[in-house]
XYZ file of C-alpha atoms in Angstrom:
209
model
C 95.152 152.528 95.885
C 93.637 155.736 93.961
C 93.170 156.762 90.640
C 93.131 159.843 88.945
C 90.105 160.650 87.011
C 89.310 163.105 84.041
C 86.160 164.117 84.225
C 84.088 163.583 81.195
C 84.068 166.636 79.853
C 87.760 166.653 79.145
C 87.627 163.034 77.137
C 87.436 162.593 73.492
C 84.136 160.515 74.203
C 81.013 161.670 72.639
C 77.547 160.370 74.033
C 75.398 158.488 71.281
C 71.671 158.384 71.976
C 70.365 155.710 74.613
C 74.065 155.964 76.231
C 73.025 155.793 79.491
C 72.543 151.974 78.876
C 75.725 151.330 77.520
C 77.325 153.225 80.411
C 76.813 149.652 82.581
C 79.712 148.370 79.706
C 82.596 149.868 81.671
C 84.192 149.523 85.068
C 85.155 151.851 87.438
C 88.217 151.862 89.117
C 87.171 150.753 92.277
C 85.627 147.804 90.511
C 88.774 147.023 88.672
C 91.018 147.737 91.674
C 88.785 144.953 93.452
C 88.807 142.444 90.776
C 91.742 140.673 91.966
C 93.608 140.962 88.430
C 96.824 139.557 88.768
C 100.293 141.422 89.439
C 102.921 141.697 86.345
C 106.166 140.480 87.928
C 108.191 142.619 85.493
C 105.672 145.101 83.573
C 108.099 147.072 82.156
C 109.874 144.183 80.167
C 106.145 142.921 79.038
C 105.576 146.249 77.703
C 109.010 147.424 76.247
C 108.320 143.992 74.600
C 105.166 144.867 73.430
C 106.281 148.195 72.340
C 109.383 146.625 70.180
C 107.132 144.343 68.423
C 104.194 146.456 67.240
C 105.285 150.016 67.314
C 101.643 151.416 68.693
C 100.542 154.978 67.910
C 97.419 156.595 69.163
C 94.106 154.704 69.097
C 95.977 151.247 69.150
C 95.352 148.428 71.154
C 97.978 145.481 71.760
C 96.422 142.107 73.116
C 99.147 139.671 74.063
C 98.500 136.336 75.916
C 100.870 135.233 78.301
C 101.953 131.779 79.471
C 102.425 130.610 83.252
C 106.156 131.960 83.243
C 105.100 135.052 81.630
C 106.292 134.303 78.470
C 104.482 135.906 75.420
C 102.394 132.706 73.422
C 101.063 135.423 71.181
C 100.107 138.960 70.896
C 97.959 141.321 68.261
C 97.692 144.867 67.434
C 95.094 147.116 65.840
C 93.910 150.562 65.445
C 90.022 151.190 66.951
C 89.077 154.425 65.009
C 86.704 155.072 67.236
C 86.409 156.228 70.296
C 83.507 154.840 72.691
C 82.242 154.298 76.407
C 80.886 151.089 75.244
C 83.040 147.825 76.546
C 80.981 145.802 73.978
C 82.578 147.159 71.307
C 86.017 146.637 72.310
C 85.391 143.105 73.586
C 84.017 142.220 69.925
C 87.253 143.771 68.759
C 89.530 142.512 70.966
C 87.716 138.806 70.795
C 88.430 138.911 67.082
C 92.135 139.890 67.526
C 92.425 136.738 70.077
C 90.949 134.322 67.896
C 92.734 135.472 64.819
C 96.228 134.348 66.780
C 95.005 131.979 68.923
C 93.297 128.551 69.847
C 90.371 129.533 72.474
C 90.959 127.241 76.088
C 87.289 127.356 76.544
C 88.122 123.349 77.444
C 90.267 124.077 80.612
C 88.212 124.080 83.800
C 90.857 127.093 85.032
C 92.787 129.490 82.587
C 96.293 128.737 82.345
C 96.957 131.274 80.116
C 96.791 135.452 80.579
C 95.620 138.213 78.296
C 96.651 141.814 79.218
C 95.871 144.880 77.384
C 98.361 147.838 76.272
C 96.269 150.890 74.583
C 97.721 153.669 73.510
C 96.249 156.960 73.242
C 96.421 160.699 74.427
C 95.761 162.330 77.151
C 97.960 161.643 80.839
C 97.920 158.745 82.569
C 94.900 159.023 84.858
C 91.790 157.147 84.734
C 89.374 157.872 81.989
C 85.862 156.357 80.800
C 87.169 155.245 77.190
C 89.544 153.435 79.946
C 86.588 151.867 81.738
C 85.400 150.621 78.318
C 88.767 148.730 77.348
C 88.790 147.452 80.595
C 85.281 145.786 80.689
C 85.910 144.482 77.549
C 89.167 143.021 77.885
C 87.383 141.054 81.115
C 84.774 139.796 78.824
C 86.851 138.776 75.841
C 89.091 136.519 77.911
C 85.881 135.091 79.671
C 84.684 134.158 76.090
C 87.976 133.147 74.947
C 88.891 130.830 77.893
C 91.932 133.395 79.390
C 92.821 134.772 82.847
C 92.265 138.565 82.717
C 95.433 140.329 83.252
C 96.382 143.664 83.498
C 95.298 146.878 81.633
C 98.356 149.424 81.145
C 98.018 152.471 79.167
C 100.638 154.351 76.917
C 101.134 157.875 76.482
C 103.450 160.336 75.518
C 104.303 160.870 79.237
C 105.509 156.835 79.734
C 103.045 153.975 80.538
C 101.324 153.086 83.687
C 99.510 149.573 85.023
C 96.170 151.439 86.003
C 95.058 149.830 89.284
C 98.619 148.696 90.073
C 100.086 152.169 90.757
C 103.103 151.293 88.541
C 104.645 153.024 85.604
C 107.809 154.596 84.138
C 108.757 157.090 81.288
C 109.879 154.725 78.536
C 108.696 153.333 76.843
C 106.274 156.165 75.905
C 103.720 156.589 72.727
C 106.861 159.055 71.434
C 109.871 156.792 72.037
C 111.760 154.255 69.613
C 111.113 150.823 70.235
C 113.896 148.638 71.808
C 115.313 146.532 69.464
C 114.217 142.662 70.360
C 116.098 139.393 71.096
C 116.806 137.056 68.321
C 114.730 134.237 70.053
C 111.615 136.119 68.766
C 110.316 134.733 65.904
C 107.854 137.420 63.965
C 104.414 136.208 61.415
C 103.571 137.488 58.327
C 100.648 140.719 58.680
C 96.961 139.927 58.956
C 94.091 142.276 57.814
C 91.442 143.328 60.271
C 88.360 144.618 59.738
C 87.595 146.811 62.624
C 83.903 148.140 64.073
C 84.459 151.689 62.177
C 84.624 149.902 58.304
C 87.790 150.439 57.794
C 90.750 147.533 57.117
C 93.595 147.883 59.345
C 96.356 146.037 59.790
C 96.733 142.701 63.014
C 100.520 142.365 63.414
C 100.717 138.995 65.346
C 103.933 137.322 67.004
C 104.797 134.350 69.232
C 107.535 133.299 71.152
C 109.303 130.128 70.106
């Protein structure tokens, strides 16, 4: 299975000082590929669900945790204003969306529950190193938060795609209206975030009943 890659120079990433050590903060595809993260059965109604419930622009991350059917327990949004190669700043993000909506299962000897990741941003679907970030850190924040690491699935204005998987489809896309959901959805009240970059945005959380 192959990825397509866009070279650095063609990201939005910019290099702080000393980034050559937080380069180690990402994974490649290969390493992602070979992680053995485990297959959506129906990815397209995961992320149309997704995609109903919090409406993602550009620069917004969904986290949703899914049960052993593949039902949605709970699931959070945000906006990360910026842009980074480093993992650790996502998985500090993403770790405080989780625990905002969620008990940890730290307790469990084996996860029961799975987290997977929808980001939505620019660009095409292919592989890129602000990718690599969001993917090491959505490994490490179910680690910490006692969760199977699930998939990673991107969202642009050319449709979605399950990077590492191979499959994808038009619509939902980053431009389309969200479906309208089921009435067995039951939706919670808005949650402020403060993210890495200072500013307060907004956690949208929801749960299935």
């Amino acid at each position: 299975m192959t990825f397509g890659f866009t070279p650095p120079s063609t990201t939005s990433l910019t290099q702080a000082a000393g980034g050559a050590s937080r380069h180690g903060r990402r994974l490649e595809p290969a390493e992602w590929t070979s992680a053995g993260i485990p297959l959506l059965r129906n990815p397209r109604e995961v992320v149309s669900g997704l995609h109903s419930r919090h409406v993602p622009v550009p620069s917004t991350a969904v986290i949703a945790v899914l049960g052993p059917e593949e039902q949605l327990v709970a699931s959070a949004s945000f906006v990360q204003r910026s842009a980074s190669a480093d993992g650790w700043e996502y998985r500090n993000a993403l770790l405080a969306a989780l625990r905002r909506v969620l008990p940890h299962d730290l307790r469990r000897r084996t996860p029961v529950r799975t987290a997977v990741l929808l980001y939505c941003r620019e660009g095409d679907e292919r592989w890129t190193e602000e990718d690599g970030a969001w993917m090491w850190g959505l490994r490490d924040a179910c680690t910490l938060h006692g969760l199977r690491c699930g998939a990673y699935i991107t969202l642009t204005r050319g449709g979605w795609q399950v990077l590492g998987e191979g499959r994808g489809g038009r619509r939902p896309s980053s431009d389309s209206r969200p479906e309208r959901l089921g009435d067995t959805v039951a939706e919670f009240p808005a949650v402020s975030l403060r993210t890495g970059g200072g500013a307060t945005e907004v956690l949208r959380r929801t749960a299935a009943r």
